[in-house]
Amino acid sequence: MQELTIRRPDDWHLHLRDGAMLEAVLPHTSRHFARAIIMPNLVPHVATTAMAADYRARIEKALPEGDDFTPLMTLYLTEDTDAEDVVAGHRSGEITAVKLYPAGATTNSHSGVRNIETVYPVFERMAEAGVPLCVHGEVTDPEIDIFDREAVFIERVLDPVRQRFPDLRIIMEHITTSDGIDFVENGPEGIGGTITTHHLIINRNAILAGGIRPHYYCLPVAKRESHRLALRRAATSGNRRFFLGTDSAPHIDPAKESACGCAGVFSAINTMACLAHVFEEEGALDRLEAFVSLNGPAFYGLPANEERIRLIRRDEPVQYPERIETGLGPVTVFDPMFPLHWDVVQD
Ligand code: DOR
Ligand code: ZN
């Protein structure tokens, strides 16, 4: 039996949804994680600081008794976003970051940004005020192959924004390509990147080879193996620019197992077990804490958590549920396709 004690982790990209779904999924994150960046792609989207404050209150109300968890709220950037509301919301501590969805890129992104230059005045104020920008980095141009959308986004949107606003803190979220890794690794200070658990484990074969497997479909879609290996190298390198954002994104099974299934992988339950497995495979267990507990807060200018969690490697595989019930329907849990031996224990 092997053991590892690390500071309590944070999740720098999480979908909690609302109502019954929020109640069902939140305990699986708050059990292990101290904080999470909460995605604003609800219906209606979280457009203002006042809406973020209401949403935060609903999350806090749904928290299991005794769980110590801080939701870090984000605003959904639209072409009508009021920069002064953003800055005031950040200054008051109500919001931690702003989220850029290119319109049409993913779930509930239709109110997102169509023409990036229309939001440049907001970026200017954010850069001055030190408000970080979380980015869904995919173009929506139908001419661009879905597997190339991240690389083209970097070239057409992200790099120009970075050059125009050198002081803007940017998080390239859920990186899925070596192009994304290169962009973050070689960029100036102030550029960070999150990597999901599932993108460290699956490549696109998981979705498409031997049958179509909707529970592995997410956006950005998993890429070929060479990209997965680049993500593994970055995540396990200890490089301070890379940190965990699970992008755990629950959808009920009928919405996934459909002729036009939703994008999203629900991994909140077994994320830490999966990550310990990956870092162990890479001979990098000593760098797991940097990825899940240290690099993220350092980037956001927040203290690392003082509490610890203990990971234990059991000889027998640990059983995680295949799906959870939510009141709206079942949600399938991410299956890494290997037995999980790691267990998280709270002291
Ligand atoms: O797979 C995804 N699911 N990617 C996203 O960008 C959104 C998310 C969701 O909200 O379901
Ligand atoms: Zn997401």
mmCIF file of N, CA and C and ligand atoms in Angstrom, residues 13-15 17 39-41 99 101 106-107 136 173-174 196 219-220 245-249 263-264, ligand 2:
data_model
loop_
_atom_site.group_PDB
_atom_site.id
_atom_site.type_symbol
_atom_site.label_atom_id
_atom_site.label_comp_id
_atom_site.label_asym_id
_atom_site.label_seq_id
_atom_site.Cartn_x
_atom_site.Cartn_y
_atom_site.Cartn_z
ATOM 1 N N HIS A 13 -11.923 24.634 -13.316
ATOM 2 C CA HIS A 13 -12.939 24.692 -14.392
ATOM 3 C C HIS A 13 -13.981 23.619 -14.112
ATOM 4 N N LEU A 14 -15.164 24.067 -13.692
ATOM 5 C CA LEU A 14 -16.185 23.093 -13.272
ATOM 6 C C LEU A 14 -17.584 23.569 -13.668
ATOM 7 N N HIS A 15 -18.405 22.615 -14.122
ATOM 8 C CA HIS A 15 -19.829 22.887 -14.398
ATOM 9 C C HIS A 15 -20.661 22.259 -13.284
ATOM 10 N N ARG A 17 -24.066 23.348 -12.949
ATOM 11 C CA ARG A 17 -25.480 23.497 -13.350
ATOM 12 C C ARG A 17 -26.282 24.160 -12.219
ATOM 13 N N MET A 39 -18.372 27.520 -13.932
ATOM 14 C CA MET A 39 -18.721 27.967 -15.278
ATOM 15 C C MET A 39 -20.110 28.627 -15.309
ATOM 16 N N PRO A 40 -20.229 29.669 -16.132
ATOM 17 C CA PRO A 40 -21.462 30.464 -16.128
ATOM 18 C C PRO A 40 -22.443 30.109 -17.248
ATOM 19 N N ASN A 41 -22.264 28.944 -17.896
ATOM 20 C CA ASN A 41 -23.120 28.650 -19.058
ATOM 21 C C ASN A 41 -24.436 27.991 -18.654
ATOM 22 N N LYS A 99 -15.520 34.592 -18.432
ATOM 23 C CA LYS A 99 -15.394 33.452 -19.345
ATOM 24 C C LYS A 99 -15.766 33.848 -20.773
ATOM 25 N N TYR A 101 -16.759 32.516 -24.268
ATOM 26 C CA TYR A 101 -17.207 31.439 -25.164
ATOM 27 C C TYR A 101 -17.372 32.036 -26.555
ATOM 28 N N THR A 106 -19.969 25.637 -27.940
ATOM 29 C CA THR A 106 -20.285 24.512 -27.052
ATOM 30 C C THR A 106 -21.638 24.708 -26.381
ATOM 31 N N THR A 107 -21.937 23.897 -25.364
ATOM 32 C CA THR A 107 -23.204 23.946 -24.634
ATOM 33 C C THR A 107 -23.543 25.371 -24.175
ATOM 34 N N HIS A 136 -12.568 29.530 -23.716
ATOM 35 C CA HIS A 136 -12.860 28.300 -24.477
ATOM 36 C C HIS A 136 -12.221 28.503 -25.846
ATOM 37 N N GLU A 173 -8.283 27.288 -21.411
ATOM 38 C CA GLU A 173 -8.907 26.187 -20.666
ATOM 39 C C GLU A 173 -8.940 24.896 -21.461
ATOM 40 N N HIS A 174 -9.051 23.820 -20.728
ATOM 41 C CA HIS A 174 -9.129 22.458 -21.293
ATOM 42 C C HIS A 174 -8.332 22.313 -22.590
ATOM 43 N N THR A 196 -7.849 18.878 -18.446
ATOM 44 C CA THR A 196 -8.854 18.045 -17.775
ATOM 45 C C THR A 196 -8.254 16.683 -17.448
ATOM 46 N N LEU A 219 -16.226 18.792 -25.453
ATOM 47 C CA LEU A 219 -15.606 19.843 -26.264
ATOM 48 C C LEU A 219 -14.619 20.625 -25.420
ATOM 49 N N PRO A 220 -13.460 20.946 -25.919
ATOM 50 C CA PRO A 220 -12.946 20.485 -27.196
ATOM 51 C C PRO A 220 -12.844 18.958 -27.232
ATOM 52 N N GLY A 245 -8.202 21.660 -14.386
ATOM 53 C CA GLY A 245 -9.576 22.145 -14.540
ATOM 54 C C GLY A 245 -10.334 20.949 -15.076
ATOM 55 N N THR A 246 -11.132 20.302 -14.236
ATOM 56 C CA THR A 246 -11.686 19.007 -14.662
ATOM 57 C C THR A 246 -12.650 19.141 -15.830
ATOM 58 N N ASP A 247 -13.335 20.291 -15.921
ATOM 59 C CA ASP A 247 -14.422 20.440 -16.897
ATOM 60 C C ASP A 247 -15.464 19.342 -16.694
ATOM 61 N N SER A 248 -15.593 18.892 -15.466
ATOM 62 C CA SER A 248 -16.640 17.913 -15.180
ATOM 63 C C SER A 248 -17.967 18.577 -15.547
ATOM 64 N N ALA A 249 -18.701 17.942 -16.466
ATOM 65 C CA ALA A 249 -19.856 18.606 -17.089
ATOM 66 C C ALA A 249 -20.998 17.597 -17.240
ATOM 67 N N ALA A 263 -22.223 17.519 -25.380
ATOM 68 C CA ALA A 263 -20.796 17.395 -25.060
ATOM 69 C C ALA A 263 -20.604 17.516 -23.557
ATOM 70 N N GLY A 264 -19.826 16.632 -22.990
ATOM 71 C CA GLY A 264 -19.508 16.773 -21.572
ATOM 72 C C GLY A 264 -19.185 15.432 -20.947
HETATM 73 ZN ZN ZN B 2 -16.370 23.545 -19.590
#
